[in-house]
Structure formats: C-alpha cells, structure tokens
mmCIF file of C-alpha atoms in Angstrom:
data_model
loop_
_atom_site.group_PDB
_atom_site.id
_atom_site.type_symbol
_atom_site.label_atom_id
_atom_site.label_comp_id
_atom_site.label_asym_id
_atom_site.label_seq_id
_atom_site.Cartn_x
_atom_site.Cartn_y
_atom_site.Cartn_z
ATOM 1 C CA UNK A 1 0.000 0.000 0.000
ATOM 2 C CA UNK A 2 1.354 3.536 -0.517
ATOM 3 C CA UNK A 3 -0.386 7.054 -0.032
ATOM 4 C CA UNK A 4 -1.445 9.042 -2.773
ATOM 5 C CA UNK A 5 -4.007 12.056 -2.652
ATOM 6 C CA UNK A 6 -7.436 12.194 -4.174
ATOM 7 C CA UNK A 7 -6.952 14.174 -7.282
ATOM 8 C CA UNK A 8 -4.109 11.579 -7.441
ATOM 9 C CA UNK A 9 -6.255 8.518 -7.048
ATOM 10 C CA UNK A 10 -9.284 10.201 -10.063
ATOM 11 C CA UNK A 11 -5.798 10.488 -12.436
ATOM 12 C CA UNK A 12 -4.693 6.977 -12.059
ATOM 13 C CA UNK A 13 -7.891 5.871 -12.660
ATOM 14 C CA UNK A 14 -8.732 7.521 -15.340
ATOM 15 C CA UNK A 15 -4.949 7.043 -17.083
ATOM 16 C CA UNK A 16 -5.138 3.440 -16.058
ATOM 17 C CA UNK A 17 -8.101 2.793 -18.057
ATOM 18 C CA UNK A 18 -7.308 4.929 -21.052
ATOM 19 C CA UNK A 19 -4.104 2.959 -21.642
ATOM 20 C CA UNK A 20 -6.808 -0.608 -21.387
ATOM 21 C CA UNK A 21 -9.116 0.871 -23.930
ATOM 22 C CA UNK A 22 -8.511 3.785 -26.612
ATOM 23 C CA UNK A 23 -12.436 4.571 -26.621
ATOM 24 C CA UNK A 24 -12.320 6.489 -23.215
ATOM 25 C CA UNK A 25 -11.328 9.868 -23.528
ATOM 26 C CA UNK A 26 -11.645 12.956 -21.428
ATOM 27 C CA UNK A 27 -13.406 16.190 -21.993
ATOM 28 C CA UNK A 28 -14.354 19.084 -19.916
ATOM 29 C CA UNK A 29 -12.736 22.600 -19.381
ATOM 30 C CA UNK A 30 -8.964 22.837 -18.312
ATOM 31 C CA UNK A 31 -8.398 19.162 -18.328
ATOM 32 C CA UNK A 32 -5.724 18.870 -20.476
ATOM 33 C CA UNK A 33 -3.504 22.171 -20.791
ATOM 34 C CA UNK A 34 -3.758 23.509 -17.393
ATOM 35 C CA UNK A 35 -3.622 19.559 -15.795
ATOM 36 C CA UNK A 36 -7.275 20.124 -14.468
ATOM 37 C CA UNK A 37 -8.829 22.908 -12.422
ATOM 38 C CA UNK A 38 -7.993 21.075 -9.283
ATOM 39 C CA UNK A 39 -5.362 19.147 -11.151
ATOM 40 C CA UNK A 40 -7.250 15.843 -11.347
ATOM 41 C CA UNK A 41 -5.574 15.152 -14.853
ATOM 42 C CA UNK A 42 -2.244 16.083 -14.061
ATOM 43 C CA UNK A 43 0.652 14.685 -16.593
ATOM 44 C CA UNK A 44 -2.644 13.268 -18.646
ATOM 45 C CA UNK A 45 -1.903 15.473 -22.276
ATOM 46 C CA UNK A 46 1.522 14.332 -22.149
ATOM 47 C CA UNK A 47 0.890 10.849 -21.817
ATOM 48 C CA UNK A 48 -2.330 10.428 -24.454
ATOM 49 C CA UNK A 49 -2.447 13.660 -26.813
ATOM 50 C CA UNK A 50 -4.721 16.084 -27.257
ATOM 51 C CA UNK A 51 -7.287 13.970 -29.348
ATOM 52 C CA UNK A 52 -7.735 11.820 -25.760
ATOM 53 C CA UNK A 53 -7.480 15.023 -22.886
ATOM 54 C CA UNK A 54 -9.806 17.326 -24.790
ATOM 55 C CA UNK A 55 -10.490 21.202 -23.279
ATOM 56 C CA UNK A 56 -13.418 22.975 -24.540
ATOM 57 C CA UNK A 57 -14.902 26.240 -23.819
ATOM 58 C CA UNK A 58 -17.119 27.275 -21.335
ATOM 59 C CA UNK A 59 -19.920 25.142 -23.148
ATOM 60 C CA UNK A 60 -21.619 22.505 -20.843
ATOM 61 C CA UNK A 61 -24.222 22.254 -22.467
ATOM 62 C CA UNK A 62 -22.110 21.793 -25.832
ATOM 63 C CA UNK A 63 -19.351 19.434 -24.501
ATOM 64 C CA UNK A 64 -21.644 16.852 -22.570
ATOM 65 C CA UNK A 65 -24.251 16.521 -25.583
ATOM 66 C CA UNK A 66 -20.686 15.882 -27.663
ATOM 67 C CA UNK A 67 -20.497 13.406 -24.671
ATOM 68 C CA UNK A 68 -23.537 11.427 -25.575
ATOM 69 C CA UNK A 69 -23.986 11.495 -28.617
ATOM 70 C CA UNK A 70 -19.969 9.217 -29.154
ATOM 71 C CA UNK A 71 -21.101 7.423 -26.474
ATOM 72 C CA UNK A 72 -23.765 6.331 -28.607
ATOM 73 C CA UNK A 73 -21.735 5.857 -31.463
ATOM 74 C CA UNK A 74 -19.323 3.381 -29.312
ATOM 75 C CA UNK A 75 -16.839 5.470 -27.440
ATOM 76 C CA UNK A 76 -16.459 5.842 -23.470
ATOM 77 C CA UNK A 77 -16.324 9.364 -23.006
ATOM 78 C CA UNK A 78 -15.288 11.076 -19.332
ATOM 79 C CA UNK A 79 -17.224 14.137 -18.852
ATOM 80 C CA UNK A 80 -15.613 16.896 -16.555
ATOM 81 C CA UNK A 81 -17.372 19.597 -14.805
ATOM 82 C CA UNK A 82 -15.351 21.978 -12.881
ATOM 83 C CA UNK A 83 -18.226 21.991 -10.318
ATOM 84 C CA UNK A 84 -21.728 20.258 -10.749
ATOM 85 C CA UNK A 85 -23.196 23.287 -10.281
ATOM 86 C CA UNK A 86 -22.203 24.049 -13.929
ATOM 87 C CA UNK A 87 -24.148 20.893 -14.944
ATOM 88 C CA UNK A 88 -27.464 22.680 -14.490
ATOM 89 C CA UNK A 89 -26.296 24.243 -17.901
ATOM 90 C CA UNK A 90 -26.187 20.946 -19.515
ATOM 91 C CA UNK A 91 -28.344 18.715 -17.514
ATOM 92 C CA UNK A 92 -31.017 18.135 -20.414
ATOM 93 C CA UNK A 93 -28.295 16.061 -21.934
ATOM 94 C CA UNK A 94 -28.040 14.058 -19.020
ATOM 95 C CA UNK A 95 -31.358 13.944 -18.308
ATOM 96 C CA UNK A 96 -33.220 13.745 -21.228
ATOM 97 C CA UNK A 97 -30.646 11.791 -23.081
ATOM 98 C CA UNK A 98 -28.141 9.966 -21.595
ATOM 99 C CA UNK A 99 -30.349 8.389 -19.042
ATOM 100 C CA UNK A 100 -33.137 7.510 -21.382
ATOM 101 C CA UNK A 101 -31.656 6.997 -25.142
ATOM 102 C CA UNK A 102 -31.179 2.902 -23.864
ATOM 103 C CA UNK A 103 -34.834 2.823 -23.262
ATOM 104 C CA UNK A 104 -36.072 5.481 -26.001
ATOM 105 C CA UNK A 105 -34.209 3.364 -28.676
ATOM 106 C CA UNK A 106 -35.298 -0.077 -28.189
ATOM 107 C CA UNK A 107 -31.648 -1.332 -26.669
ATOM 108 C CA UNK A 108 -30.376 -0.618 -29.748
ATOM 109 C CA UNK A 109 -28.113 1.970 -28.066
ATOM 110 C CA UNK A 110 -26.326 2.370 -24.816
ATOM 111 C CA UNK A 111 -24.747 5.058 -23.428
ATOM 112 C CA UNK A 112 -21.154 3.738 -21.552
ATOM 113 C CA UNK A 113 -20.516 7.719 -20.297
ATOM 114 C CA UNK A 114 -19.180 8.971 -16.431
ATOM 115 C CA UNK A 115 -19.927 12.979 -15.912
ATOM 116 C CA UNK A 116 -17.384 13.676 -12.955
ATOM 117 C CA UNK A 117 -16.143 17.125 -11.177
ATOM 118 C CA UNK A 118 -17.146 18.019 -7.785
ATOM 119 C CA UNK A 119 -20.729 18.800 -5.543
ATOM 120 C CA UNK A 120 -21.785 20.211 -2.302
ATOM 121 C CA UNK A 121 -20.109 23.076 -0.582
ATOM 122 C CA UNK A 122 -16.029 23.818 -0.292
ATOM 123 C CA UNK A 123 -16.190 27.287 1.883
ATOM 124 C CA UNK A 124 -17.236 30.784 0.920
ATOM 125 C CA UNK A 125 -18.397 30.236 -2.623
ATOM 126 C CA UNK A 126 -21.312 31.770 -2.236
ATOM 127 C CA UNK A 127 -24.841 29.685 -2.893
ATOM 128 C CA UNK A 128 -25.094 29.282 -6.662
ATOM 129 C CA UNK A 129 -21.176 27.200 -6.088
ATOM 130 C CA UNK A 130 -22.108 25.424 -3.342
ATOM 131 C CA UNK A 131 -24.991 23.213 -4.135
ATOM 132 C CA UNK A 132 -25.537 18.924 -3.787
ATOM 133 C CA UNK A 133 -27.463 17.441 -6.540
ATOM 134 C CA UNK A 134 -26.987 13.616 -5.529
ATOM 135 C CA UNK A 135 -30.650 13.467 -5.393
ATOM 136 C CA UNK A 136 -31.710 15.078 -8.601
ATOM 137 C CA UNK A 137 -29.719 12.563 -10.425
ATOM 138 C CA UNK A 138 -30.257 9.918 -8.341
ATOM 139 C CA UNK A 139 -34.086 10.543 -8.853
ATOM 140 C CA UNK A 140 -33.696 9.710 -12.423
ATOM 141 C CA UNK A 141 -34.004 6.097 -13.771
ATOM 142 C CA UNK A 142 -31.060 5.390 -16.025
ATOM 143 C CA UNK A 143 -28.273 7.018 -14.381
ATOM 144 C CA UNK A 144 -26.158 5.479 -11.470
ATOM 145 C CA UNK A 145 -25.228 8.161 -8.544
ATOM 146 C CA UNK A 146 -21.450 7.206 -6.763
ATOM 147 C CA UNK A 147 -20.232 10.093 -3.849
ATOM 148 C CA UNK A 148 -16.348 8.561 -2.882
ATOM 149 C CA UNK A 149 -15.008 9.399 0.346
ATOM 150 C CA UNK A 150 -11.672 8.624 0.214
ATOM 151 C CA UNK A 151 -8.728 8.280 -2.029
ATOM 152 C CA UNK A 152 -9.263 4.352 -2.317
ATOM 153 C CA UNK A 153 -12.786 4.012 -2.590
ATOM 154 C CA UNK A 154 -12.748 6.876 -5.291
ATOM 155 C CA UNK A 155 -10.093 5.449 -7.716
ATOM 156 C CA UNK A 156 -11.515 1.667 -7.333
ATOM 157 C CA UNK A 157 -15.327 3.146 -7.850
ATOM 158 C CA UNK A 158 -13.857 5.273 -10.824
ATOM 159 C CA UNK A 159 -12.415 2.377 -12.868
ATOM 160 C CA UNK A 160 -15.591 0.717 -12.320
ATOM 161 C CA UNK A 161 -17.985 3.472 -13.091
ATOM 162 C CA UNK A 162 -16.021 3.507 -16.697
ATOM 163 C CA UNK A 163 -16.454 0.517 -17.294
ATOM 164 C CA UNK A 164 -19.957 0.510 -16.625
ATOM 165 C CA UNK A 165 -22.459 0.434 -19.981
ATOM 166 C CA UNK A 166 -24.553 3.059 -18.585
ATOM 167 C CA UNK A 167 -24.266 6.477 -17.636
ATOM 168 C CA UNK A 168 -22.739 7.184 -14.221
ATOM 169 C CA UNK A 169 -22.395 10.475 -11.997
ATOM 170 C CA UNK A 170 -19.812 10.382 -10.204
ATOM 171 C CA UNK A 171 -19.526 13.511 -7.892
ATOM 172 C CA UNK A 172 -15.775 14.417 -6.203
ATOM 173 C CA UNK A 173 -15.067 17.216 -3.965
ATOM 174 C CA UNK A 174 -12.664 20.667 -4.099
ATOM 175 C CA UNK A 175 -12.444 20.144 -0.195
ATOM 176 C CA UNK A 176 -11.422 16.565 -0.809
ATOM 177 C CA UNK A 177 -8.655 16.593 -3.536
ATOM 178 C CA UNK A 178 -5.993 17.252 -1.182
ATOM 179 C CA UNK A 179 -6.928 14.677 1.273
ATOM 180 C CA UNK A 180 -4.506 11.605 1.719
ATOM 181 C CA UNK A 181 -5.196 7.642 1.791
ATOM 182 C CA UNK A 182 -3.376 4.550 1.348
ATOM 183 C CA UNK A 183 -4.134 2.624 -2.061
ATOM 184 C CA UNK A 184 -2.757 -1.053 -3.580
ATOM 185 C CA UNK A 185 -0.042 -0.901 -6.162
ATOM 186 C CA UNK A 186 -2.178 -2.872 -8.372
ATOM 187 C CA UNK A 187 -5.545 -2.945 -9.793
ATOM 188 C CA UNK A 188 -8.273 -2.985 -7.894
ATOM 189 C CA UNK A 189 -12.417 -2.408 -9.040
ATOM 190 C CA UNK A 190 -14.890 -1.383 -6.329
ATOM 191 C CA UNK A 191 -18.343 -2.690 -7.871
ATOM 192 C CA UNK A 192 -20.839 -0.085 -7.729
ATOM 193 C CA UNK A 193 -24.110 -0.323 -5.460
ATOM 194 C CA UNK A 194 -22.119 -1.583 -2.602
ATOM 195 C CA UNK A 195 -21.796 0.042 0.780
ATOM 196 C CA UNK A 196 -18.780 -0.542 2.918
ATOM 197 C CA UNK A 197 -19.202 -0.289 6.961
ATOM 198 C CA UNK A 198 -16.223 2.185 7.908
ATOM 199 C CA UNK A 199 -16.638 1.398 11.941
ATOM 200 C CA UNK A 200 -18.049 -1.186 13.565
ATOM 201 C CA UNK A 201 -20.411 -0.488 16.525
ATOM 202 C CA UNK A 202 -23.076 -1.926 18.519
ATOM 203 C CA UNK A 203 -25.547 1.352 19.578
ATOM 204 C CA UNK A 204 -26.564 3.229 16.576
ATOM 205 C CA UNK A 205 -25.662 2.806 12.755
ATOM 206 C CA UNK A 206 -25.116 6.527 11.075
ATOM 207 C CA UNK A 207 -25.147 6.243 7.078
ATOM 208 C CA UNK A 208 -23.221 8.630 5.479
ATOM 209 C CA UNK A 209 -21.201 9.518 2.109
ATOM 210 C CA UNK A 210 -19.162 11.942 0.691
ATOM 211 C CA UNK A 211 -16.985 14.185 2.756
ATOM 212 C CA UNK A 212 -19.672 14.876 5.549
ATOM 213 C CA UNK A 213 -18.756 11.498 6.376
ATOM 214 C CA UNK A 214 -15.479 13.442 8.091
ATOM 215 C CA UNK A 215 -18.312 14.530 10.737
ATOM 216 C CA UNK A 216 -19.254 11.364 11.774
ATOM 217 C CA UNK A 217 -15.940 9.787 12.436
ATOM 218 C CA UNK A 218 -15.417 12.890 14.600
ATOM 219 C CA UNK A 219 -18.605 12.397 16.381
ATOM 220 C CA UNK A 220 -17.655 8.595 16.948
ATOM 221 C CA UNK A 221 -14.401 9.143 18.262
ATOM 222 C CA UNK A 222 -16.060 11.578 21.017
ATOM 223 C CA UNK A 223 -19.148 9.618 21.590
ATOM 224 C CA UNK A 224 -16.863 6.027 22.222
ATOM 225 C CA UNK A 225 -15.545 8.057 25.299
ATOM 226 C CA UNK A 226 -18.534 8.315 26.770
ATOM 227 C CA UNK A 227 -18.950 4.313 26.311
ATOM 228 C CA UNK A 228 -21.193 4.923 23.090
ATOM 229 C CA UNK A 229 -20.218 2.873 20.461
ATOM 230 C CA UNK A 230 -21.529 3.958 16.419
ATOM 231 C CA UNK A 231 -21.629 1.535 13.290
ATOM 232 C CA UNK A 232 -20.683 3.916 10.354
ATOM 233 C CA UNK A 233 -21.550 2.965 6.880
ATOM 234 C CA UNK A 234 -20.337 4.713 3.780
ATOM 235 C CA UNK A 235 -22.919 4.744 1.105
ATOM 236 C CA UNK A 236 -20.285 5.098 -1.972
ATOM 237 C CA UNK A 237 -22.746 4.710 -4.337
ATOM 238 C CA UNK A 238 -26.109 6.333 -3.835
ATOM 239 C CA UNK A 239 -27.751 4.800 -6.648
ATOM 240 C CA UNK A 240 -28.399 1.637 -7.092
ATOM 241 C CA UNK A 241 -28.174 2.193 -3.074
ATOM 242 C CA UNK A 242 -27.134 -1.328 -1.082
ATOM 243 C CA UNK A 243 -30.528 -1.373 1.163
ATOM 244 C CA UNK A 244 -29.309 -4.526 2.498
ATOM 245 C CA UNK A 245 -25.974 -3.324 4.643
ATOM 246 C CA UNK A 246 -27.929 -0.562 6.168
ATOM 247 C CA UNK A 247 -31.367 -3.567 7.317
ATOM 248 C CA UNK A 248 -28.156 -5.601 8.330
ATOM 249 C CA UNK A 249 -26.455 -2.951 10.620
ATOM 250 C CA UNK A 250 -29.532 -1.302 11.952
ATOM 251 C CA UNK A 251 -31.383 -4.876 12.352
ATOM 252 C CA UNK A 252 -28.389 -5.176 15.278
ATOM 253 C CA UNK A 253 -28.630 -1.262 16.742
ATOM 254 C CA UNK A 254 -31.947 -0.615 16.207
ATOM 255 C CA UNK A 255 -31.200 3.335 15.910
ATOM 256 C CA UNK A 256 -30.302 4.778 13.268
ATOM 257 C CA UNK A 257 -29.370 8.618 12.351
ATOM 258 C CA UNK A 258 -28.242 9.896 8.557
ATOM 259 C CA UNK A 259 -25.865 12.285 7.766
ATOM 260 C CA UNK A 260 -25.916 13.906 4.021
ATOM 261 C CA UNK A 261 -25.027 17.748 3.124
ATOM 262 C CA UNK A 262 -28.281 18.487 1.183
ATOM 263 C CA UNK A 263 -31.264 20.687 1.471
ATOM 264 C CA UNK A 264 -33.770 18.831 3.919
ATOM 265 C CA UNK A 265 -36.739 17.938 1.479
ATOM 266 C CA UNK A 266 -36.792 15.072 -0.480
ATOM 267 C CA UNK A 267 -33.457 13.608 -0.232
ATOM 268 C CA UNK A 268 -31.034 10.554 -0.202
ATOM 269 C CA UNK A 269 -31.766 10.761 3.346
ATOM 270 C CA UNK A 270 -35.069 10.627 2.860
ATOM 271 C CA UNK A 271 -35.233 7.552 0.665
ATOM 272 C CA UNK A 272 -32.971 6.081 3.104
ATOM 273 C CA UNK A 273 -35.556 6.692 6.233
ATOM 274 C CA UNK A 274 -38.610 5.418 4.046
ATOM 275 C CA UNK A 275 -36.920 1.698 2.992
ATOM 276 C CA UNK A 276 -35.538 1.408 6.985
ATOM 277 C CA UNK A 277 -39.325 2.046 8.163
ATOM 278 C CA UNK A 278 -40.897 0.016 5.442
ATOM 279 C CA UNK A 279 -38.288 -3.055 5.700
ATOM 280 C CA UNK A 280 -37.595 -2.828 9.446
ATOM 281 C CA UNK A 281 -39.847 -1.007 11.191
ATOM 282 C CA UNK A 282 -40.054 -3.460 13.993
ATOM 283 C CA UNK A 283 -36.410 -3.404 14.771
ATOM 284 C CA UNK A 284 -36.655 0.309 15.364
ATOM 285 C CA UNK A 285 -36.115 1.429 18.905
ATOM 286 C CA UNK A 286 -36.419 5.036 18.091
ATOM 287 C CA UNK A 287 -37.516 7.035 15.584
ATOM 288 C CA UNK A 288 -34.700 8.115 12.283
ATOM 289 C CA UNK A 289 -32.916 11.536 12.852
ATOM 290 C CA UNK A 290 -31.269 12.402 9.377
ATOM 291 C CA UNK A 291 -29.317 15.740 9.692
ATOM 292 C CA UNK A 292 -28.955 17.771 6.809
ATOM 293 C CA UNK A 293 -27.985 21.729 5.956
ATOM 294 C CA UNK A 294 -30.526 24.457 6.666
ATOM 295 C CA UNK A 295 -33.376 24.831 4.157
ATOM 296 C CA UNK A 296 -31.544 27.263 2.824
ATOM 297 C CA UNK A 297 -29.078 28.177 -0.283
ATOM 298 C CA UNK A 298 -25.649 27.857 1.285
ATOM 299 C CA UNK A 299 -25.093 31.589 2.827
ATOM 300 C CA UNK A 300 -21.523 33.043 2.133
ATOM 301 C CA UNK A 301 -20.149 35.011 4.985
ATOM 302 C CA UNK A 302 -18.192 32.093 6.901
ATOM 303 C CA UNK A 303 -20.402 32.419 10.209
ATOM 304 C CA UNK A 304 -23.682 31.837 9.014
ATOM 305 C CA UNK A 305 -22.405 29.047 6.331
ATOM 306 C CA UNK A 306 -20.556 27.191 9.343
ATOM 307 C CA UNK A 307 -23.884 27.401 10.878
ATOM 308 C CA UNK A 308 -25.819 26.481 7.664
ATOM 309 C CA UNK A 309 -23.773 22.896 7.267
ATOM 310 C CA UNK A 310 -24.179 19.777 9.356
ATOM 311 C CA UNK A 311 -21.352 18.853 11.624
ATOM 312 C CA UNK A 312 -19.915 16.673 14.382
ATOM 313 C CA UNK A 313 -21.836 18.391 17.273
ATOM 314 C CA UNK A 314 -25.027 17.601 15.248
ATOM 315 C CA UNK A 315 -24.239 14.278 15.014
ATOM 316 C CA UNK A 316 -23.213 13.905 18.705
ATOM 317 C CA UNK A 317 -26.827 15.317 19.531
ATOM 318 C CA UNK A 318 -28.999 13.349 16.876
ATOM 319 C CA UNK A 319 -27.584 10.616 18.546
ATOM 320 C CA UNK A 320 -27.937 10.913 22.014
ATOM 321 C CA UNK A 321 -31.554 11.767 20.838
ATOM 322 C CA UNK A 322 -31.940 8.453 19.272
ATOM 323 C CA UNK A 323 -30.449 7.114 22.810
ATOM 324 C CA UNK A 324 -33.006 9.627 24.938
ATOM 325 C CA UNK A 325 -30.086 10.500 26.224
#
C-alpha cells in the first residue's frame, strides 16, 4: 500500500483505463492544458495527446451533448465539470438523453458515459457554487449516482464506473482533492451499489457519504468516550443504493441517524428513512434523525455558512436523541 491524494487517485484511474481501452477519452474545461482545475488530470496530455485530454470552452451544455452522442456511437467518453453546479447548464443532456436513449431506442443503443467534477459546498463560494445534486440525479431512472469518500474508494469506484455500460455520476469534492489515503499498487475495481461499513459499533448505525462522512468519524471518536459505540456505513454509491448493509447494521442497533449535506426535502436521506421504516420497522427502537444543511441556499459570509452545514456536534446530539439521552 502507498499514499497518494485524491486528485491523485481520479488520475490513475482515469490514465489506467485509457491505456486498457482507446475509446475512453476525457473532456471538460482545463483538463488537459492547465492539468485540471484542481489538477485531477495532471501529466494526462503528455501521456495520451490532445485527441484523448480534450479542453473545450465554457460550453456545458455543448461538450456533454458531444459526450452522448460518441457514447452512442461506441466510445467511453469522461465528462468533466469543474463543479456540478455548472451541470445545471447541460443537464437536459443528461437527463433527457443519456439516461433515457437505452430505453427510447429499443436497446439498440447504450450510453457507456461517467460525468465527474465536484458537488456540495467547499467554503465561501457563495450559494449558486455550493450546491448537492446527488438526489436530482439519483431521482432519475437510467443514471447510477457514486459520492467517494476517500482516495481508495474513489479510484476503485472510478475504474468501475467507466467501465460501466450506462451512464454514471460520479460527484468528487474541491475540499477533498488534497486529502490523503493509502491505495494497492495494483488494480483494484470497487463494484458499484455496494456500501462498505467504515466502523463497527453496537448502539446506533449513522449512514453517510461523501466528505460529511469526516463529521461522523469525529462524532464517533467523542461519543466512544462516553462508552457509546456507532456503526458507520459509507454509502459510496447512492444509486443503485445497497438497502441490504444498512437492514443488516440497523437490524443489530436498532437506531439509526443519517448524515448527508443536502437541502432537507426530499433527499437521499429521505429515501434512506422510508426503505428502513418500510423493511424494518419493527427493529426500530427510536424514531430516524437524518441531519442535513438548513433549508436554505448555502449563505456566504463564513459564520452563518458554518452554521448552515451539518457537523460533528449535530451528530453527537442526533444521537444521544436516538439514545433519549
């Protein structure tokens, strides 16, 4: 094992499988002569030429219908947005045709295509930067949702996501790029739709992904000295979500609280609280706390947006409330 940082884990995965198969390329603004806004593609133009590392101009709209439509035509394109809030600009390609020209068409074409680049919040940005859209896409049949956490999971769910025959979002973080893990030497594929528990604990299961996840390790490690011991699982891929870790962990603490940075209404969280009551509502000794931002957009000036996001002291008190204690 050695350790490499997350931007370092995204380039490796991507090179890695552009050097198995010449159909993947990647597009998307700054990728290839500047090494990637948050150099994610660093030493990438060098290695495969600017036919493979592609920038375009501000153009999202543009660049990810380019996207779909050789995706259709039998290449494996990687789609980079320097943020996913500049997706809103091209989200009818995602929506209206990569996740529904499989169906549309009869089978007669797929669309093998991962849109990539970062979500949520990463300081004062200001709200029109700082925005989580797991849910939108994940609310959409035909695409598959994956939110990494970590430098391992992220290059292992990466290779897999394009390989994968259908479109995938796969959503990073500017606050996370700099973080640090240890990864194999080799190859390595983390299927998608498969949670992994982080911590193993007997009280209370929190489900989490994505770097909010940082929260509830924090909360753990302060809540095991008071003798309260938490079972943390790490969604990784929010759609197809693994239903069956989080039965398994809660069917054994019988509490359960869920952490996500998104706007309260009609979230991950919230599909997560429904199957939990619906497949194991008996095993429930209290009722769900999911913590989430304020119903709000994401304020700028650094007291009110450390205010507006969810962290570890929330988590401490959602579950002592699940506790009563």
């Amino acid at each position: 094992m050695r350790t490499i940082q997350f931007r370092e884990a995204i380039a490796e995965a991507m090179s890695e499988e552009m050097r198995r198969d010449e159909t993947i390329y990647l597009m998307g603004e700054e990728v290839a002569e500047y090494n990637g806004a948050y150099k994610a593609s660093k030493g990438m133009l060098d290695e495969f030429g600017p036919e493979r590392v592609i920038d375009t101009p501000i153009s999202e709209l543009g660049f990810a219908g380019i996207g779909v439509g050789s995706a259709m035509g039998g290449n494996r394109p990687i789609i980079e947005f320097m943020t996913f809030n500049f997706a809103l600009v091209g989200i009818d390609q995602i929506i209206s045709n990569a996740a529904k020209i499989r169906q549309m068409s009869g089978g007669q074409f797929n669309c093998p295509i991962v849109f990539r680049g970062p979500t949520g919040s990463a300081g004062q940005l200001g709200a029109t930067h700082s925005q989580a859209f797991e849910s939108w896409f994940a609310n959409c049949p035909g695409l598959k949702v994956v939110v990494p956490s970590n430098p391992y999971d992220a290059k292992g769910l990466l290779k897999a996501a394009i390989r994968d025959d259908d479109p995938v979002i796969f959503m990073e973080s500017e606050q996370m790029y700099g973080d640090k893990g240890e990864t194999p030497d080799g190859e390595y594929i983390i299927p998608l739709g498969v949670a992994e528990v982080k911590r193993e604990g007997k009280d209370v299961t929190i489900v989490s992904f994505g770097k909010i996840i940082k929260e509830a390790y924090k909360a753990a490690e302060e809540l095991e000295k008071e003798g309260i011991s938490c079972e943390i699982i790490d969604l990784r891929t929010v759609r197809p979500m693994d239903h069956d870790t989080i039965l398994k962990s809660v069917k054994k603490t019988n509490r359960l609280v869920i952490l996500e940075e998104a706007w309260p209404f009609g979230n991950v969280a919230t599909e997560i609280t429904y199957q939990v009551q619906s497949q194991a509502f008996d095993y429930l000794d209290a009722p769900i706390v999911k913590i989430n931002t304020a119903d709000t957009p994401a304020p700028y000036s650094p007291v009110l947006l450390e205010e507006w996001l969810p962290n570890y002291k929330d988590v401490i008190k959602a579950v002592k409330k699940v506790l009563y204690k």
